[in-house]
Structure formats: C-alpha cells, structure tokens
Coordinates of C-alpha atoms and ligand atoms in Angstrom, one line a residue:
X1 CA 0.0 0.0 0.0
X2 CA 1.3 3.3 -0.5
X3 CA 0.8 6.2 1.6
X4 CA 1.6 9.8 1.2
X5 CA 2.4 12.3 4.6
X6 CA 2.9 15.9 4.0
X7 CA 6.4 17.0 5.6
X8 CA 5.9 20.7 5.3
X9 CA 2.7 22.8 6.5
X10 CA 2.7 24.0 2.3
X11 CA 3.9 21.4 0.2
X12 CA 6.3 18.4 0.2
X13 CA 4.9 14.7 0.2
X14 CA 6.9 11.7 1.4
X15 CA 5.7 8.6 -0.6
X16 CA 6.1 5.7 1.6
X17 CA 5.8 1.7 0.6
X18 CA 6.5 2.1 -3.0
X19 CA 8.7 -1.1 -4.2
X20 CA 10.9 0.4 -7.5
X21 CA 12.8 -2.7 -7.9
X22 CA 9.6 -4.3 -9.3
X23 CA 7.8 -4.1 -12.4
X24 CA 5.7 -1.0 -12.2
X25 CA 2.4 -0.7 -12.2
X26 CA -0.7 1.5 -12.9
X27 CA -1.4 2.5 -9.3
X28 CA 1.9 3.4 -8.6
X29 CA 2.0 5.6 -11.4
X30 CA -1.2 7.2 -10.5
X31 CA -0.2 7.3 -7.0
X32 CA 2.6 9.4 -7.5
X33 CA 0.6 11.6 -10.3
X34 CA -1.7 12.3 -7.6
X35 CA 0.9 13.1 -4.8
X36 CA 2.9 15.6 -7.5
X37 CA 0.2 17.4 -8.6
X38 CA -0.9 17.8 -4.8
X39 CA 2.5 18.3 -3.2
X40 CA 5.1 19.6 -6.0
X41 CA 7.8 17.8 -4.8
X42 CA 7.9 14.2 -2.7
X43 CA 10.5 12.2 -1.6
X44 CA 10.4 8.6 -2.7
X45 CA 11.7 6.7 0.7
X46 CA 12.6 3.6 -0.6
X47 CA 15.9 1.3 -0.6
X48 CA 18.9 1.3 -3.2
X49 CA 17.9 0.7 -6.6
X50 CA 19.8 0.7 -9.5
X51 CA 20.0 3.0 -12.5
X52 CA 17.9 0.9 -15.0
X53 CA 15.2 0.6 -12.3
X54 CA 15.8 4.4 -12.0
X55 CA 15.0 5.1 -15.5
X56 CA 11.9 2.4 -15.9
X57 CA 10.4 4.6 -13.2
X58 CA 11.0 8.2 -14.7
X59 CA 9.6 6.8 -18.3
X60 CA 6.3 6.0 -16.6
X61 CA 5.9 9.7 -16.0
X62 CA 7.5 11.2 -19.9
X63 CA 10.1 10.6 -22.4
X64 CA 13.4 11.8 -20.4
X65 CA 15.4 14.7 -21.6
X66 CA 18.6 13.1 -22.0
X67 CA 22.0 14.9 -21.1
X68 CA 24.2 17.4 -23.1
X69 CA 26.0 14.9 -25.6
X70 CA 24.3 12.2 -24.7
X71 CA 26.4 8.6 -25.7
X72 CA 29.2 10.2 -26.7
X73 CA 30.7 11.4 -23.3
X74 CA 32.5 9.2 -20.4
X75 CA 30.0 8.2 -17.8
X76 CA 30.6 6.4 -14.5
X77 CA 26.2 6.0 -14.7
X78 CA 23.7 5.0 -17.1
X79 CA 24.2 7.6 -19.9
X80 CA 20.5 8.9 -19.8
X81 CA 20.8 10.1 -16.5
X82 CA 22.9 13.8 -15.4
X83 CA 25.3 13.6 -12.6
X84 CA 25.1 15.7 -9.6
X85 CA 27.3 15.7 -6.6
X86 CA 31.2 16.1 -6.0
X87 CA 32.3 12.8 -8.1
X88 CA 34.2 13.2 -11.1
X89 CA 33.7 11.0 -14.5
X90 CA 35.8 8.3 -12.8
X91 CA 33.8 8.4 -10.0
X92 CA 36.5 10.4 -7.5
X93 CA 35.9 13.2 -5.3
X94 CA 36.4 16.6 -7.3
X95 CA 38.0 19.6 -5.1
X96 CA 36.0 22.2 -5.0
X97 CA 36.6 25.3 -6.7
X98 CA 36.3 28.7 -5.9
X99 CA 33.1 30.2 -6.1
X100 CA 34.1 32.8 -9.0
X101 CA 35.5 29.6 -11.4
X102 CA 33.2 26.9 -10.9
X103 CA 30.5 26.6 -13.2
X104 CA 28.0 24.1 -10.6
X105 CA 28.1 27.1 -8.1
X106 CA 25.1 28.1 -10.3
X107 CA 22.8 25.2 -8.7
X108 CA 23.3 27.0 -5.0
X109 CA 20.6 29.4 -6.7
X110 CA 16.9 28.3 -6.7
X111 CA 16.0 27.4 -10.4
X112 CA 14.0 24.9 -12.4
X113 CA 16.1 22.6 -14.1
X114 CA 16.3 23.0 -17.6
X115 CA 14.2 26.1 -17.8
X116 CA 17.3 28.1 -20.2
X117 CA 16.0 25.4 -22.6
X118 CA 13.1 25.1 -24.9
X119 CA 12.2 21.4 -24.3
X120 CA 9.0 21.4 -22.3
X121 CA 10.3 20.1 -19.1
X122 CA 8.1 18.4 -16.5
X123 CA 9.8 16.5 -13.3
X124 CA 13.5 16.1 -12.3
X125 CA 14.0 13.0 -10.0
X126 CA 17.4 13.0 -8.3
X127 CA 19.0 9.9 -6.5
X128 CA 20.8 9.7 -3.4
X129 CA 23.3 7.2 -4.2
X130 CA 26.2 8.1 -1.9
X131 CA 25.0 10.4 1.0
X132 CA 27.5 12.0 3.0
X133 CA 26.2 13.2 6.9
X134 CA 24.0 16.2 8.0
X135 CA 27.2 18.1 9.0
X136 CA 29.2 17.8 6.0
X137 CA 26.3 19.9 3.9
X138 CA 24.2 18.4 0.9
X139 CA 21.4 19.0 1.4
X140 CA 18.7 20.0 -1.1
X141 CA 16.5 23.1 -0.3
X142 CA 13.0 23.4 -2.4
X143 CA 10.5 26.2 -3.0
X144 CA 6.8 26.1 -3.4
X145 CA 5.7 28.4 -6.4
X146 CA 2.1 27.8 -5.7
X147 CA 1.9 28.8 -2.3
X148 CA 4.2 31.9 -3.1
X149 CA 1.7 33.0 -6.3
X150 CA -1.3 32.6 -3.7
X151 CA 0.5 35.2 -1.5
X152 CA 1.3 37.8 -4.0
X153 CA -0.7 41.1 -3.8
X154 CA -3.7 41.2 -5.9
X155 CA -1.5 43.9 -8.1
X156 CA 1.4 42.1 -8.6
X157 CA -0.4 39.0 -9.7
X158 CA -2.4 41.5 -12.2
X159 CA 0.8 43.0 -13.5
X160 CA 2.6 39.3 -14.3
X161 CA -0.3 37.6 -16.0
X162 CA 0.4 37.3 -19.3
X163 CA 4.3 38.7 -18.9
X164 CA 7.1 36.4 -20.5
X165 CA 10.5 35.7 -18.6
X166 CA 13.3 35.2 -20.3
X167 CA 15.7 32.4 -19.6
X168 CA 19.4 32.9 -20.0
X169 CA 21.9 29.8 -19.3
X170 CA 25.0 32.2 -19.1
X171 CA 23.5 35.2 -17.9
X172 CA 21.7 33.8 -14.9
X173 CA 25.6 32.4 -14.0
X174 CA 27.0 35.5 -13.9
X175 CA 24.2 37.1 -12.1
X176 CA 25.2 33.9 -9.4
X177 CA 28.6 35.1 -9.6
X178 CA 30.6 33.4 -11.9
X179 CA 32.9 34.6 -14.1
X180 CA 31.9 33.5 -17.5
X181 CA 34.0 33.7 -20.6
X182 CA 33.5 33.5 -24.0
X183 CA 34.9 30.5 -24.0
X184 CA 32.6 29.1 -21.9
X185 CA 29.9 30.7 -23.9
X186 CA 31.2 29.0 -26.9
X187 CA 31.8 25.3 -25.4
X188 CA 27.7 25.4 -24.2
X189 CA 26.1 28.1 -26.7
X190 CA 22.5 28.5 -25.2
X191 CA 20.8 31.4 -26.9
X192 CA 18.0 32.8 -24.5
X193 CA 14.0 31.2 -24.5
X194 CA 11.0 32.7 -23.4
X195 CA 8.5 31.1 -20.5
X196 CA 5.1 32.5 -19.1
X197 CA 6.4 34.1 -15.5
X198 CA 2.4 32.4 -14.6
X199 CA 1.8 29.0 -14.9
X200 CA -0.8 26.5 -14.0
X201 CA -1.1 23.2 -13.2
X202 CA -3.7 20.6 -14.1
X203 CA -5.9 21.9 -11.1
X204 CA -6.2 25.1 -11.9
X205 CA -3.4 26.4 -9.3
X206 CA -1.2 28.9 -10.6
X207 CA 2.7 29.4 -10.1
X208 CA 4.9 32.4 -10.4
X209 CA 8.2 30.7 -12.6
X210 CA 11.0 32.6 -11.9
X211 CA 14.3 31.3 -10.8
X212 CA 18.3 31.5 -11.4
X213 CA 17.7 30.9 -15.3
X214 CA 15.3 33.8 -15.7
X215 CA 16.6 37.4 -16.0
X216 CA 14.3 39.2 -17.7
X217 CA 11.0 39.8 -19.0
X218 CA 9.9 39.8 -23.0
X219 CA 9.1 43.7 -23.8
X220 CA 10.7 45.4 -21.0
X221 CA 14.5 47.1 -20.6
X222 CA 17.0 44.5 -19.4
X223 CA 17.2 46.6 -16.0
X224 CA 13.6 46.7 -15.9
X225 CA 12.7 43.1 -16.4
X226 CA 15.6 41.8 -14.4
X227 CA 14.8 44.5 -11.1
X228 CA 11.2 42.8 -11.7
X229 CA 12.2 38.8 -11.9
X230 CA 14.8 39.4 -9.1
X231 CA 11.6 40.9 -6.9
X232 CA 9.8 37.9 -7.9
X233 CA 12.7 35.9 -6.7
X234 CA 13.0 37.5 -3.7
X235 CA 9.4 36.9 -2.7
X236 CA 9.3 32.8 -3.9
X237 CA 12.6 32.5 -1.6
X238 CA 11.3 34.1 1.6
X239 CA 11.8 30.9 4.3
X240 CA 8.1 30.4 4.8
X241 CA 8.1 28.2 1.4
X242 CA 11.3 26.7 1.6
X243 CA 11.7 23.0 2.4
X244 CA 15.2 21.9 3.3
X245 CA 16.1 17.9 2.5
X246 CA 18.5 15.9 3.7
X247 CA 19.3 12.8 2.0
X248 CA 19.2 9.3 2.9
X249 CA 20.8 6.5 0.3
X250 CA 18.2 5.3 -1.8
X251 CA 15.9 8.6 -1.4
X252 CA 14.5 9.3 -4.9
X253 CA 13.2 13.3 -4.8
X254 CA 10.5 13.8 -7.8
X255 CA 9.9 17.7 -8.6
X256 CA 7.9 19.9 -10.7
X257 CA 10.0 21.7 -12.3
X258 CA 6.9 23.8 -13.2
X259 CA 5.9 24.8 -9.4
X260 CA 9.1 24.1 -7.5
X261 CA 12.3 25.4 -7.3
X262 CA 15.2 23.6 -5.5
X263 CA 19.1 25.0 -4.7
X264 CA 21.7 22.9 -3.6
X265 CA 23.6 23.7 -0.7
X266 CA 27.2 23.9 -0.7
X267 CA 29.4 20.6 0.9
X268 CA 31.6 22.0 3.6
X269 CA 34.9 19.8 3.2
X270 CA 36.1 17.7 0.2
X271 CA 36.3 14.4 2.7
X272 CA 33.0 13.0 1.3
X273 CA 31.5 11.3 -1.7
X274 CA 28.8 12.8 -2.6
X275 CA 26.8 10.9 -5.8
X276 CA 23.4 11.9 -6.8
X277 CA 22.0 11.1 -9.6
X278 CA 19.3 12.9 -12.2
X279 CA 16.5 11.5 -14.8
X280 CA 14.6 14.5 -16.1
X281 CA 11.2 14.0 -17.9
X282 CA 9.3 15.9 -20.2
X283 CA 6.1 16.5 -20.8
X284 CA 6.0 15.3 -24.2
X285 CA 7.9 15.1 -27.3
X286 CA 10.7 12.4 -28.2
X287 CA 13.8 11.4 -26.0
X288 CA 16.2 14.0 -27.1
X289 CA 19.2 16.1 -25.8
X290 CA 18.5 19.6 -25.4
X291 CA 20.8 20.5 -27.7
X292 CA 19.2 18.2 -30.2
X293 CA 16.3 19.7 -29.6
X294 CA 17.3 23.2 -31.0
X295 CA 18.6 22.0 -34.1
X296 CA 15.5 20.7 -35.3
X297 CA 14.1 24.6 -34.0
X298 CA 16.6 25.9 -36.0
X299 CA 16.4 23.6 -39.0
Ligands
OGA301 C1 20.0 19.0 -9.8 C2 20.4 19.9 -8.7 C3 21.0 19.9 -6.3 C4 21.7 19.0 -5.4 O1 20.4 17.8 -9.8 O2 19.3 19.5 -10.7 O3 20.2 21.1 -8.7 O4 21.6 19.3 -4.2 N1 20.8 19.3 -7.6 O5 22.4 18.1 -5.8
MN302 MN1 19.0 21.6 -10.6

C-alpha cells in the first residue's frame, strides 16, 4: 500500500511503501501523479535501486530529456541520467573550486532545471546514491511556487499575468557570480528562451516561474525586467516556502520543475563522496538532448 504524509505545512509529500525494484504498475503511477500534482515535490523513501530501475520509473511519467552529448561522453552511470554531486567522471571526489570559477556554483541558486532550454520540461527526480552526513552539507532546499503565487498582492499577480520571462543559461551564471567567458559561452552556446512568469497546473493552481535561469522579462529594458524577476525571486525564496532535504541513500526526490524550485547547498569539506544522480522527464515530445532539440528549432 502506499501512503503519502505531507512533511511541510505548504507542500512536500513523502511517498512511503513504494517497491521500484519491481515491475511497475498503474497504481503506482497514479499514486505518485496524484501526490505531484498535490505536493510539488515528494521524496520517494525507498531502498537502493539501480540505474535501470531508476529510469523504468521516470519513463512512466514522460520521455526523459537526455543529457548534453548524450552517448558520446565518459559516464561512470547509465548515460541517460545527469550527474550531480562532487564525483568526477571516474567516480572520485572533485576539489571544490572557488566560487568565482566553478560553473556548478550556479545550482546553489533556486532554479527549475532546464528552464534556459526550450524542451517542455516536466519532473526532475534525483538519487541519493552516496550520502555523506547532515554536517558535512548536501542537502537539497525546495521552493513552493504555488503557495508563493497565492500570497502575492492582488496587483502584482495582475501586472505578471500574461508577462514572459526570459531564460538565460550564461547570464543567470553571472548574475550567481561566476565569471563567465566566451569560452565558456562558446563550449555550451545557449541562446536565450521565453517562458510565461504564470503557470498553471492541471488543477487550476497557478505558479509564479522565476528562478536563477530567468533574468528578464519579454518587452521590457533588461534593467527593468531583471529589477522585476529578481523581486519575484525574492518573494518565492522568503523561508516560509522553503523546504530543506536531507538525504538518505536510496531517497529518490520527484519535482515539478513547473511549481518548485530547488538550490543545492554547498558541501563543507572535500572528505566526502557525494553521488546523486538525475533522470529529467518531459512533458512530451521524443527522448532527445536539449541540444538536439534546438537544431531541429533551427532547421
Ligand atoms: C540538480 C540539482 C541539487 C543538489 O540535480 O538539478 O540542482 O543538491 N541538484 O544536488
Ligand atoms: Mn537543478
């Protein structure tokens, strides 16, 4: 039987008694379809799996996005699936860098996964495959969108509605602080998208979708649109809607990346292994990288 408790007074489900290592079925998909619309985010408490069972559960939910250069890079994991963590592609601990340098500071601001690209991205569900303890850092904060559109003034809810945000890979970096080169811009060339700042889910609920990807808004001056997307920020991130996770091996955590944002929180020392790993489903549409995906735009 599976059961779902709430873990914060706004959002945040923990789905309890779900068995991944076996064939799934119809009731555990609509389970968790249920919990997701309800909650936004839920942890999956379950035991180790492995990465194929991983991916047979994300496909029950929408054809995965599949990483940048997907099959043709070195992977310590199934290729479909994005590393997170402090583990390099051999699987060892990577130093961290300085704040200013390193590229995966980025994810210590709230965003929604994927959002700098055009592929119409649904739920990100991250692993816990090597957990290090609460002291050592890790842990995963979220953000309810829902709960934080709810609360915005009746004004401010009329001003967004129908506004577009814009999503920049490389400018939402170096408004995290990192020094970004055109190098850099040339390795990963991401050209900005557009996104409704308002979205709603299948009930009817509406989100604000801001984040570290968006910087502006479609029609306004770039100091205009970003002053208003960083006052959105500022709002969504206010503790009151902030979960904070910490992660236990095995723990699968399933968001929206429609009505949730998530941060990661930095890991204090470079004495533990840290390996989380990422399947990221969209809503529709074939299994494709990203990249992929704007080729065929462009073509
Ligand atoms: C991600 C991410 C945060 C973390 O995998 O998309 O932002 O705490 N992870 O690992
Ligand atoms: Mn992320």
């Amino acid at each position: 039987m599976i059961t779902v408790n709430q873990l914060h007074p706004l959002f945040f489900g923990e789905i309890v008694g779900a068995d991944l290592t076996a064939e799934p079925t119809e009731t555990l998909r609509d389970a968790v379809e249920d919990a997701m619309e309800r909650y936004g985010v839920c942890v999956v408490r379950q035991g180790p799996i492995t990465d194929a069972q991983h991916l047979r559960f994300a496909r029950l939910f929408g054809p995965l996005e599949l990483p940048p250069g997907y099959g043709t890079r070195p992977s310590r994991m199934a290729p479909e699936l994005f590393p997170a963590g402090n583990l390099d592609a051999e699987g060892k601990i990577r130093p961290r860098a300085p704040a200013n340098r390193d590229v995966a500071k980025g994810a210590e601001r709230f965003h929604a996964d994927s959002s700098f690209n055009p592929l119409p991205s649904k739920w990100s569900m991250l692993r816990g495959v090597e957990c290090p303890p609460p002291e050592a850092g890790g842990d995963t904060l979220f953000v309810d969108l829902r709960s934080a559109y709810d609360d915005l003034p009746e004004e401010t809810r009329a001003r967004i509605e129908g506004l577009v945000g814009i999503h920049d890979f490389w400018r939402g970096r170096a408004y995290a602080g990192l020094a970004v080169t055109d190098e850099m811009r040339a390795t990963m060339p991401m050209p900005p998208v557009h996104h409704p700042l308002v979205r709603a889910s299948a009930s009817g609920r509406k989100a604000v979708f801001v984040g570290g990807h968006c910087v502006g808004v479609v029609g306004m001056d770039e100091a205009e649109g970003h002053a208003l997307v960083e006052t959105l920020y500022d709002h969504v991130t206010q503790p009151k809607y902030v979960h904070r996770h910490h992660w236990t091996t095995g723990d699968i955590v399933i968001w929206d990346n429609r009505f949730a944002l998530h941060a990661a929180t930095p890991l204090e020392t470079d004495e533990y292994r840290r390996d989380m790993r990422r399947a990221t489903v969209n809503e529709s549409g074939e299994e494709m990288d990203a990249y992929e995906y704007r080729r065929r735009l462009d073509a």
